[in-house]
mmCIF file of C-alpha atoms in Angstrom:
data_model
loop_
_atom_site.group_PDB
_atom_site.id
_atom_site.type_symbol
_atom_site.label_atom_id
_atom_site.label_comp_id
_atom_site.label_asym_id
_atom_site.label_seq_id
_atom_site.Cartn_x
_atom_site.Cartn_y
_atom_site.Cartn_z
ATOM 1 C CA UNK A 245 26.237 -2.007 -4.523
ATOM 2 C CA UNK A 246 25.713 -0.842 -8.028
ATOM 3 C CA UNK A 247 25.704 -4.862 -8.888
ATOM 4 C CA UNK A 248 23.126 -5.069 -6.167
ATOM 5 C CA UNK A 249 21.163 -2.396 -7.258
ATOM 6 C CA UNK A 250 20.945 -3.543 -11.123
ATOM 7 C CA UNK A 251 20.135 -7.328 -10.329
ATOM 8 C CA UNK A 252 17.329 -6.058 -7.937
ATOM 9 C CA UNK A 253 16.204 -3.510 -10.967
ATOM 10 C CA UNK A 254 16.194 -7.036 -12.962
ATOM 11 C CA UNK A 255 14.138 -8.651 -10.750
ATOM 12 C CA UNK A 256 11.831 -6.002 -10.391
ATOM 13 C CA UNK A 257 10.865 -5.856 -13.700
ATOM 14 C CA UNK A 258 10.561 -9.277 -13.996
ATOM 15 C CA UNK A 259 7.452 -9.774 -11.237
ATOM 16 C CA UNK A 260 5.884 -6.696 -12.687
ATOM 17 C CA UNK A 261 6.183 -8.534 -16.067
ATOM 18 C CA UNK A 262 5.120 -11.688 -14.671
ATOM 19 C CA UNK A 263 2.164 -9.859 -13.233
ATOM 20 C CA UNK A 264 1.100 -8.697 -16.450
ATOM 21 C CA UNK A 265 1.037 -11.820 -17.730
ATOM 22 C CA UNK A 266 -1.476 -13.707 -14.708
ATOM 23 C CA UNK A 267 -3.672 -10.168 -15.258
ATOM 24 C CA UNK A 268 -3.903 -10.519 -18.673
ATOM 25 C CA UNK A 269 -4.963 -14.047 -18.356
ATOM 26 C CA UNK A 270 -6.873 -13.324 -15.222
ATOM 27 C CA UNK A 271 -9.018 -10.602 -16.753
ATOM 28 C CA UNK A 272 -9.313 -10.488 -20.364
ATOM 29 C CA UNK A 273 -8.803 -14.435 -21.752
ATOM 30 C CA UNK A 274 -10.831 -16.140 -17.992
ATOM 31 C CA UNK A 275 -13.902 -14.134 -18.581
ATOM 32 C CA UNK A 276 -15.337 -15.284 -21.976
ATOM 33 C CA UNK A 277 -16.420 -12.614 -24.362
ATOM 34 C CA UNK A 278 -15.027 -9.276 -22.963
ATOM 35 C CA UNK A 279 -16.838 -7.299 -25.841
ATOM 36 C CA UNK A 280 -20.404 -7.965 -23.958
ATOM 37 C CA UNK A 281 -18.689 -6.811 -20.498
ATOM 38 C CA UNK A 282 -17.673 -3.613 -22.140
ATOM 39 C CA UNK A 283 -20.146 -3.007 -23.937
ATOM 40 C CA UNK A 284 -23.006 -3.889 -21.463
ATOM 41 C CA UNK A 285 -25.673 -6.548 -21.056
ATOM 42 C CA UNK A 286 -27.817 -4.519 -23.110
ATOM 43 C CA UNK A 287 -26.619 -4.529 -25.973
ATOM 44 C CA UNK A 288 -27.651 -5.895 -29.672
ATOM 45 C CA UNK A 289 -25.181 -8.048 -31.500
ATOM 46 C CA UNK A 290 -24.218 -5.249 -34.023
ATOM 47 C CA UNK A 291 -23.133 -3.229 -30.988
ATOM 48 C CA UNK A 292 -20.842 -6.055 -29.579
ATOM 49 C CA UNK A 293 -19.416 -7.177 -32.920
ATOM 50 C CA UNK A 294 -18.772 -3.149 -33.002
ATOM 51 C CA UNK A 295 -16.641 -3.139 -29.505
ATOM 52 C CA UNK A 296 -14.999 -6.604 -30.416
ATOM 53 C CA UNK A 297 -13.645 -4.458 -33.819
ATOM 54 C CA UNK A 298 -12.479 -1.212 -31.923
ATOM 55 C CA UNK A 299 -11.055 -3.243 -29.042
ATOM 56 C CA UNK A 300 -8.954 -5.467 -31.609
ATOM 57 C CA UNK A 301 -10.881 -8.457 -29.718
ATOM 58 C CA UNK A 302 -10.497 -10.368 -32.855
ATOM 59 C CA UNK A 303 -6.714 -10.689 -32.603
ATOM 60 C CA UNK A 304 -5.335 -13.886 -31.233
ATOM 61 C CA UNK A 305 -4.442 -13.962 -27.572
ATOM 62 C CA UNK A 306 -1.148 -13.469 -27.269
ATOM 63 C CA UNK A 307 -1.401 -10.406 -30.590
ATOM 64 C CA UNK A 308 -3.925 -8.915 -27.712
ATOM 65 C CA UNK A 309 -0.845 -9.398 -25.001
ATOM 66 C CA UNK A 310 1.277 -7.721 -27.292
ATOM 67 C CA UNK A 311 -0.995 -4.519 -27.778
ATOM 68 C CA UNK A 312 -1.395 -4.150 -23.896
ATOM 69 C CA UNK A 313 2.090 -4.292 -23.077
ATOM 70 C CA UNK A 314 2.860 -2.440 -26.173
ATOM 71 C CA UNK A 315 0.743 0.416 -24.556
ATOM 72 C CA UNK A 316 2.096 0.180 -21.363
ATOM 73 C CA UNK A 317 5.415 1.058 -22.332
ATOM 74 C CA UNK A 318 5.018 3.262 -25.553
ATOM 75 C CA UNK A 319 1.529 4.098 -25.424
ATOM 76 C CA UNK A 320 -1.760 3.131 -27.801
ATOM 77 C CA UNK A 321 -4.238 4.090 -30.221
ATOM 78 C CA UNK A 322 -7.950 3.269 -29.418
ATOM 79 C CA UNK A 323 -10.741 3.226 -31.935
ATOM 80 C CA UNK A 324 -14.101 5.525 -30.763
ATOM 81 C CA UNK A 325 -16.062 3.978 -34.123
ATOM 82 C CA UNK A 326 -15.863 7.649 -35.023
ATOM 83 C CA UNK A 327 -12.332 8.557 -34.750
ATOM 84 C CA UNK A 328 -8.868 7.183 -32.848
ATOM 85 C CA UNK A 329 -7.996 8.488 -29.487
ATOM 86 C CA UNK A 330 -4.033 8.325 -28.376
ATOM 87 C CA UNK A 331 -3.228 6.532 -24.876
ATOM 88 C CA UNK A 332 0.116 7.815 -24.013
ATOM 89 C CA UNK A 333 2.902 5.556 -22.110
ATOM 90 C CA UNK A 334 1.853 4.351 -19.342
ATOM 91 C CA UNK A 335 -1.263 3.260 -20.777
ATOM 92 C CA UNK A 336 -3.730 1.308 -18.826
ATOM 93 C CA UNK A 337 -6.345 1.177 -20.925
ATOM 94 C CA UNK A 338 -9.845 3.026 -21.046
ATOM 95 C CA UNK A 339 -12.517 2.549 -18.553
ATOM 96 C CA UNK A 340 -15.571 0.626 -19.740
ATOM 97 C CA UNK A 341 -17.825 3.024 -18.081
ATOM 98 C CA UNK A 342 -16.755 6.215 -18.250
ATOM 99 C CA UNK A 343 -14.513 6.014 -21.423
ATOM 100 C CA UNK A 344 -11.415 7.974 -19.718
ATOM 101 C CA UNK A 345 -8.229 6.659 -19.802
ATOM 102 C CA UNK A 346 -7.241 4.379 -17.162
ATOM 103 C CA UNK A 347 -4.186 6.187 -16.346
ATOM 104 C CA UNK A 348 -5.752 9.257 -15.905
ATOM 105 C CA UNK A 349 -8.426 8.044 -13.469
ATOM 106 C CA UNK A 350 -5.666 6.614 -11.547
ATOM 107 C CA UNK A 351 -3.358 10.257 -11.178
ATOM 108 C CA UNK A 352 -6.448 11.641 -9.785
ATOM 109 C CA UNK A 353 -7.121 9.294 -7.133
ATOM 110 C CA UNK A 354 -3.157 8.560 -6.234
ATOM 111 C CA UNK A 355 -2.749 11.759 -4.273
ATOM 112 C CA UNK A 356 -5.637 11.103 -2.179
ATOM 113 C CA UNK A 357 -4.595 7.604 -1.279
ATOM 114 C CA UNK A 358 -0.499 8.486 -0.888
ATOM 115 C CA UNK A 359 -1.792 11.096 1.703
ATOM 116 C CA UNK A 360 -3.594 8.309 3.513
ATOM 117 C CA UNK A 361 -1.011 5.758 3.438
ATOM 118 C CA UNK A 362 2.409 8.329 4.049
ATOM 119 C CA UNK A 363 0.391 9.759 6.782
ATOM 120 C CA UNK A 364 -0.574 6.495 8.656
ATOM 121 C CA UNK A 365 2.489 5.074 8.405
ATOM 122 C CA UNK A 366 4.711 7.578 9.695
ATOM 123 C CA UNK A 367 2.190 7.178 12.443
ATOM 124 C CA UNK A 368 1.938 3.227 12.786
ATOM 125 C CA UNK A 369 5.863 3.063 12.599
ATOM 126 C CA UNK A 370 6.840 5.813 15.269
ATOM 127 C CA UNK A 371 3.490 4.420 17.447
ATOM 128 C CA UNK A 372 4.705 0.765 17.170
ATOM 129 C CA UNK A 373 8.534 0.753 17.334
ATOM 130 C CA UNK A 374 7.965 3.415 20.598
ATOM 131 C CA UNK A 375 5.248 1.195 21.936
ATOM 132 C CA UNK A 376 7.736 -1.930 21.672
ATOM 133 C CA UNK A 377 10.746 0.079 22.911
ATOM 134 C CA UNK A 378 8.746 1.552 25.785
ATOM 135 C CA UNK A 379 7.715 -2.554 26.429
ATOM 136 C CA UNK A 380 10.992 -3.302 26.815
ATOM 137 C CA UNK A 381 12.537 -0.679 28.298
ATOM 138 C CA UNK A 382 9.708 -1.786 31.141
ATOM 139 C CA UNK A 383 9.620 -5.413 31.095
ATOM 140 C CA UNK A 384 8.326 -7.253 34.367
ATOM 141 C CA UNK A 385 6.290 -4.618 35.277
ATOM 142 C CA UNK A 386 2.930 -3.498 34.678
ATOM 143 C CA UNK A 387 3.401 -1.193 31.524
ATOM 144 C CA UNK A 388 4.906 -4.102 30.422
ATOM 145 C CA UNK A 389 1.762 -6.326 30.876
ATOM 146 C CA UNK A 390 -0.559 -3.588 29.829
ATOM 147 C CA UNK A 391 0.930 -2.752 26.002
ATOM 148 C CA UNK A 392 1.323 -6.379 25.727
ATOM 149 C CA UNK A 393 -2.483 -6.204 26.298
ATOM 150 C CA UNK A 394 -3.155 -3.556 23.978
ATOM 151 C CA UNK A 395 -1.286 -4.668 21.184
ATOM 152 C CA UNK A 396 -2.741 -7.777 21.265
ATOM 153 C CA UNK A 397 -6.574 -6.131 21.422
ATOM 154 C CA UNK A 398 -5.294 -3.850 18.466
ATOM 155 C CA UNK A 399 -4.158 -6.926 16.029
ATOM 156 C CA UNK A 400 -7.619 -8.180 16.911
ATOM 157 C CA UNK A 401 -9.759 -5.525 16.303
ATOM 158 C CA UNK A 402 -11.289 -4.507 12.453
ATOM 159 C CA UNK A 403 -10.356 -1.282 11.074
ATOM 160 C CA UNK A 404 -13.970 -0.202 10.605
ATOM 161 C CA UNK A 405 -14.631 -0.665 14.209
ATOM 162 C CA UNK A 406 -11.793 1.460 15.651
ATOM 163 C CA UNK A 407 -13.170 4.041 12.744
ATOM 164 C CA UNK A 408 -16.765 3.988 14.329
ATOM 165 C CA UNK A 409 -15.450 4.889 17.696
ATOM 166 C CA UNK A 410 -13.452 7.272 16.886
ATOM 167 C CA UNK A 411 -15.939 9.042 14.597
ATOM 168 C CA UNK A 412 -18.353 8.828 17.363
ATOM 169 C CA UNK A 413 -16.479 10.240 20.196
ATOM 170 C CA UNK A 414 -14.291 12.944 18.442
ATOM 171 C CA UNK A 415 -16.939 13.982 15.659
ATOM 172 C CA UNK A 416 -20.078 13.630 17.663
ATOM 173 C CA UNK A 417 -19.590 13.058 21.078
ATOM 174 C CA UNK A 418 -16.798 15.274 21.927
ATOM 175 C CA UNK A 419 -16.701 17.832 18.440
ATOM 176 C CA UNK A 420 -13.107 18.042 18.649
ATOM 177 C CA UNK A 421 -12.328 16.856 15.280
ATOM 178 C CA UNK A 422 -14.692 17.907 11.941
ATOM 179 C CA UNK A 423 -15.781 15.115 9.862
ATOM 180 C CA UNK A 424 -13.310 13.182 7.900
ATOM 181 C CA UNK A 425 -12.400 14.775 4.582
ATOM 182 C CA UNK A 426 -10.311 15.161 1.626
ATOM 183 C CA UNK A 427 -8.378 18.691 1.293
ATOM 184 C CA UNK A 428 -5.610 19.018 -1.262
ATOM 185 C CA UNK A 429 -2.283 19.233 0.058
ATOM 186 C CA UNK A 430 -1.918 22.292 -1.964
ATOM 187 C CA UNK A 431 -4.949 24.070 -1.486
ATOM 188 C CA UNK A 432 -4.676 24.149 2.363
ATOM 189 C CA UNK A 433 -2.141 21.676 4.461
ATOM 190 C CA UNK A 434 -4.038 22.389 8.058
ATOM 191 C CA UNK A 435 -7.142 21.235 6.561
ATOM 192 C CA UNK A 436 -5.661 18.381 4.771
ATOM 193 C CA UNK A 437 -3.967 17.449 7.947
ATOM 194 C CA UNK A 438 -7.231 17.767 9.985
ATOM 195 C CA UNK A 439 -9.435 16.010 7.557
ATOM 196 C CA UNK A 440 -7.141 13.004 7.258
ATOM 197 C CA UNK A 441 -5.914 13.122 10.985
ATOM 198 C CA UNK A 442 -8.796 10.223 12.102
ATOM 199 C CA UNK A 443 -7.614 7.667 9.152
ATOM 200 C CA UNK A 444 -4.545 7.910 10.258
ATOM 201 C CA UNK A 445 -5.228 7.279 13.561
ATOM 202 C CA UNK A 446 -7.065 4.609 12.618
ATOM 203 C CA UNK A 447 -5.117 2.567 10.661
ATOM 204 C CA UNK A 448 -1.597 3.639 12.827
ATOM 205 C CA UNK A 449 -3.819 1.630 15.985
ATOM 206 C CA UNK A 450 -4.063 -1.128 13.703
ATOM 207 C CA UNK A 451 -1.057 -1.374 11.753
ATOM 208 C CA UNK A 452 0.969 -0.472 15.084
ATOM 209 C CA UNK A 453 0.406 -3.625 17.585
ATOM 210 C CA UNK A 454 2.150 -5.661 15.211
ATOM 211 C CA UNK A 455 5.291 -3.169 14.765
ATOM 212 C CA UNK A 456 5.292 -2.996 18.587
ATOM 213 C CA UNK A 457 5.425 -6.613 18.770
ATOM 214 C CA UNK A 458 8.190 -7.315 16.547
ATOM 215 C CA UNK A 459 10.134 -4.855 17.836
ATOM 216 C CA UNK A 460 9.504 -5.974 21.450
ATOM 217 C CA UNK A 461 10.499 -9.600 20.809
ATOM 218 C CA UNK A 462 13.368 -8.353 18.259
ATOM 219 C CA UNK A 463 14.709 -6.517 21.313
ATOM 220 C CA UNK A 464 14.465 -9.142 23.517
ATOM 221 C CA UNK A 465 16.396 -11.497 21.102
ATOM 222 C CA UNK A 466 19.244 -8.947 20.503
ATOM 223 C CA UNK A 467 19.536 -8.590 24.772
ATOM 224 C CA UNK A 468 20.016 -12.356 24.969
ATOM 225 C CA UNK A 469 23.339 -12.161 23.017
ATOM 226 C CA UNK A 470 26.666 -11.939 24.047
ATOM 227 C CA UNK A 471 27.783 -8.906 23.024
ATOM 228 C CA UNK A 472 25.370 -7.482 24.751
ATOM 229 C CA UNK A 473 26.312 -9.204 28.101
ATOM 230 C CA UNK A 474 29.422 -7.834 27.120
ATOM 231 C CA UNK A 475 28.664 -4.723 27.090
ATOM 232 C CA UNK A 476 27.086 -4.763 30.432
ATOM 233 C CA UNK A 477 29.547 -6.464 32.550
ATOM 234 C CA UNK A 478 31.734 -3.783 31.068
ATOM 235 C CA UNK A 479 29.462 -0.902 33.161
ATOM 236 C CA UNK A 480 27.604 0.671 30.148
ATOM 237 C CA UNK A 481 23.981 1.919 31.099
ATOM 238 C CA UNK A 482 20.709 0.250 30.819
ATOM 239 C CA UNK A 483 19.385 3.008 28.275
ATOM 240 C CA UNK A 484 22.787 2.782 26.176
ATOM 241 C CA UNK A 485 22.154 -0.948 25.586
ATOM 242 C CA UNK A 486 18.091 -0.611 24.764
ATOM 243 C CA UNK A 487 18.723 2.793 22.834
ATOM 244 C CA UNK A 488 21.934 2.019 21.013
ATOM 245 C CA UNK A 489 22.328 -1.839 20.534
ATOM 246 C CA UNK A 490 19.127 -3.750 21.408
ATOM 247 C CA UNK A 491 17.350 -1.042 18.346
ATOM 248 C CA UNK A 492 19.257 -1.693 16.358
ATOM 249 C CA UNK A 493 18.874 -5.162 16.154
ATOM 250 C CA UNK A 494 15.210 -4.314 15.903
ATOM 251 C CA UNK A 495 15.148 -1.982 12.338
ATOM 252 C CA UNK A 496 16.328 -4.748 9.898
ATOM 253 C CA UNK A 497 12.629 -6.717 10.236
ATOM 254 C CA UNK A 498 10.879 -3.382 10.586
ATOM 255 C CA UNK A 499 11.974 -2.917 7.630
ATOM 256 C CA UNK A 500 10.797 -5.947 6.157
ATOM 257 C CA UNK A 501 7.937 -5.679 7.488
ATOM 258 C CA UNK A 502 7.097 -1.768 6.742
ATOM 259 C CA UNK A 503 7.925 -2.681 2.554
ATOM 260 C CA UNK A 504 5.170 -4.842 2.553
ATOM 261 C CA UNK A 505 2.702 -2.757 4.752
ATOM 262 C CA UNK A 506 3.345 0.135 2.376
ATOM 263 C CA UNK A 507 3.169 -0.871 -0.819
ATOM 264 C CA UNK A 508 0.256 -3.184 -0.367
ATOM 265 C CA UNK A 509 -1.666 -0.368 1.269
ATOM 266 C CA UNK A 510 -2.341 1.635 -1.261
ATOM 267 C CA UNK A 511 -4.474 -1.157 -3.221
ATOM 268 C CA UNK A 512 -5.739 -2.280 0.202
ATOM 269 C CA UNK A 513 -6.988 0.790 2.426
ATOM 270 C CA UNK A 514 -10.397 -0.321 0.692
ATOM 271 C CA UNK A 515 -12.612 -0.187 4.441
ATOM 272 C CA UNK A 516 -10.673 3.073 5.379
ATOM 273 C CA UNK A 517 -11.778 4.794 2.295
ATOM 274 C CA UNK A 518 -14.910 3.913 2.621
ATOM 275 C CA UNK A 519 -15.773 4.630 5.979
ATOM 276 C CA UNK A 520 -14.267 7.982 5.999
ATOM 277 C CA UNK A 521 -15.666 8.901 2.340
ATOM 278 C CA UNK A 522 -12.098 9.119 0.833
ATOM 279 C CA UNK A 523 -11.964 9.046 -2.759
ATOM 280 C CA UNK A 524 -8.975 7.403 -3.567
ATOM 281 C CA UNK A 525 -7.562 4.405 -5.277
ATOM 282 C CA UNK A 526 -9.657 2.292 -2.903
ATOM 283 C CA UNK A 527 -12.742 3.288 -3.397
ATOM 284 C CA UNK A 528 -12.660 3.562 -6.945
ATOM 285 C CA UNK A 529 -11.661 0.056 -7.053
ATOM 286 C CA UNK A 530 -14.831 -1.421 -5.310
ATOM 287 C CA UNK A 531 -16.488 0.684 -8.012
ATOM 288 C CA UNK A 532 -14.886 -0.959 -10.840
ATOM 289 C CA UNK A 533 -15.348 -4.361 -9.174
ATOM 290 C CA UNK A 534 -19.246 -3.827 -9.107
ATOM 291 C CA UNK A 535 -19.490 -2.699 -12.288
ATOM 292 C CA UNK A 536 -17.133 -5.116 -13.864
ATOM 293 C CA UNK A 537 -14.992 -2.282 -15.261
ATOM 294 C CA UNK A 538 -12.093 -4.767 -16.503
ATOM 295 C CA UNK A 539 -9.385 -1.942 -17.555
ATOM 296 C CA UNK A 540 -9.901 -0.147 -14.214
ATOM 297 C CA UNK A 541 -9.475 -3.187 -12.201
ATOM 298 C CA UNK A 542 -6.283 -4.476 -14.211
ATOM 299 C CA UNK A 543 -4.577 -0.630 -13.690
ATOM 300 C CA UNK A 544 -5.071 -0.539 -10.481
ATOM 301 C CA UNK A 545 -4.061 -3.734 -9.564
ATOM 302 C CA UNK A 546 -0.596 -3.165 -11.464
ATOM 303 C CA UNK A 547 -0.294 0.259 -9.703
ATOM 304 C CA UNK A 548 -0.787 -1.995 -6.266
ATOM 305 C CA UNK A 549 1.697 -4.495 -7.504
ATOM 306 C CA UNK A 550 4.233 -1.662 -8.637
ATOM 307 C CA UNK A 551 4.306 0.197 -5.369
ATOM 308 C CA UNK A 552 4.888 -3.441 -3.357
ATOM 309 C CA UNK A 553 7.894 -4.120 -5.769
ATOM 310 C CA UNK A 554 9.565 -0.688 -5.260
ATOM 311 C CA UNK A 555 8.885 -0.861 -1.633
ATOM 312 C CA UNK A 556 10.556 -4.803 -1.681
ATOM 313 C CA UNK A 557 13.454 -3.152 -3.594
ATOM 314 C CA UNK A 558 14.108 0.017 -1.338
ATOM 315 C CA UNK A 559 13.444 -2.209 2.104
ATOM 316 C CA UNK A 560 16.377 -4.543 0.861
ATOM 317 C CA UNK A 561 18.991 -1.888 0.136
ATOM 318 C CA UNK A 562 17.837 -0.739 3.879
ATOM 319 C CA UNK A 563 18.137 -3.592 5.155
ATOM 320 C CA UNK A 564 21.747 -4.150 3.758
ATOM 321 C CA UNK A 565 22.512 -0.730 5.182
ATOM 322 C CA UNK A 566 20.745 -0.991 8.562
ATOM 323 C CA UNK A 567 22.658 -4.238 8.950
ATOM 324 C CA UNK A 568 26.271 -4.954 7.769
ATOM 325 C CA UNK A 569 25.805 -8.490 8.248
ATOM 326 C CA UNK A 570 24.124 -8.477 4.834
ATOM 327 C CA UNK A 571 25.801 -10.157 2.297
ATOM 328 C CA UNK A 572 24.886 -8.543 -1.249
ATOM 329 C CA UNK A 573 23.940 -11.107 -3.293
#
């Protein structure tokens, strides 16, 4: 295992490094002069040549490479034309717009979006895997027929339509629910739990239909075997074989599945965010992307790309656990 664990480590830096790299390239060498982005489409030569000096634009590419993953890892220093500003490890970079540090931007928005995404999918995964369970624990009969139904309307529907309805009926129809919000955790949990309770909902109806349906046919795979014929012929219960061996054949590509769902989330919960007026990592992006804010863009794309790597590595030492089949490798 500890082999295991270090070769996935290995790799792990490795994409993240790699990633880097296509940013880098991407984002600061595609674009053409990056001194008029950052400094604005207003401004006089003196002022570019100015930002081209304090951003060490003048460097060769890969000297410019160097500096940003210099900073990432020890930190950096960062010219103001009046003074030099320190951009502790991990450093992103400073917003074009705003002229805080990238990193910074990005702690203050995290919280908001890990509430969103921890909360929705501890509700998409216990919604989906008990929706496909509850399938199969029913099959040939009409429940059966009517989740298969339901899942498949829920894969096909937009995220910003289930919002809608749910905003209409529970905030303005109904007033069961108060209008979505951010609360810190801290401050008061029941109101953080309120205020996020319809984006979770929201994206758990989504993200769900597709758990339900991998379980579902993951079940029904795992029933077909032998052993499992086995089992019955040898008297043991309908529920013992569903609860106790068809599951289990169910939670390695859950897994799978859930890794990429949750890292990828927290760069992607863009239409949630903005429907519900969330300020997290989302919205901010959309921000940066209309205001061609380069550093903010880069950091939170790496920040998307770190959380899909860890999830990658946990999911495959769960998957190795959930099933001994596994060969470490």
């Amino acid at each position: 295992m500890t082999g295991f664990l270090l070769r996935r480590l290995g790799g792990a830096v490795f994409v993240l490094l790699s990633l880097t790299v296509i940013l880098y390239a991407v984002f600061y060498v595609a674009p053409g002069d990056v001194a008029q982005i950052a400094c604005g489409p207003r401004c006089s030569p003196a002022q570019v040549a100015q930002v081209t000096e304090q951003l060490r634009l003048d460097d060769p590419v890969y000297t410019q490479y160097w500096h940003f993953l210099q900073g990432i890892v020890t930190g950096r220093d960062f010219s103001t034309g009046t003074g030099v500003d320190h951009c502790s490890a991990p450093c992103l970079g400073v917003s074009y717009q705003s002229d805080q540090q990238v990193t910074r931007l990005i702690l203050t928005k995290l919280p908001v979006t890990g509430s969103l995404v921890v909360g929705a999918f501890v509700c998409w995964i216990l919604l989906g895997v008990g929706t496909g369970v509850l399938s199969v624990w029913r099959r040939g009969r009409i429940t059966e027929r009517l989740l298969t139904w339901l899942t498949l309307a829920g894969t096909a529907t937009p995220v910003f339509v289930i919002g809608l309805l749910l905003i209409i009926v529970f905030c303005s129809t109904l007033q069961w629910l108060p209008s979505p919000t951010y609360v810190p955790f801290t401050e008061d949990p029941e109101q953080w739990a309120w205020g996020l309770l319809l984006p979770w909902v929201s994206l758990a109806l989504i993200e769900s239909a597709k758990y339900a349906r991998l379980t579902r046919s993951s079940m029904l795979e795992t029933l077909a075997e032998d052993h499992v014929r086995t089992f019955r012929a040898y008297g043991v219960g309908e529920r013992a074989v569903i609860g106790r061996h068809a599951l289990r054949g169910a939670v390695a590509p859950v897994i799978a599945l859930s890794a990429l769902d949750f890292g990828s989330m927290f760069g992607g919960a863009v239409l949630t965010e903005s429907l519900f007026g969330i300020p997290g990592l989302g919205r901010e992006l959309v921000h940066a992307v209309k205001v061609v804010d380069l550093p903010v863009v880069v950091g939170m794309v790496l920040v998307t790309g770190f959380f899909v790597v860890l999830a990658n590595a946990v999911a495959d030492v769960l998957y190795a656990l959930a099933d001994r089949r596994v060969v470490l490798s």
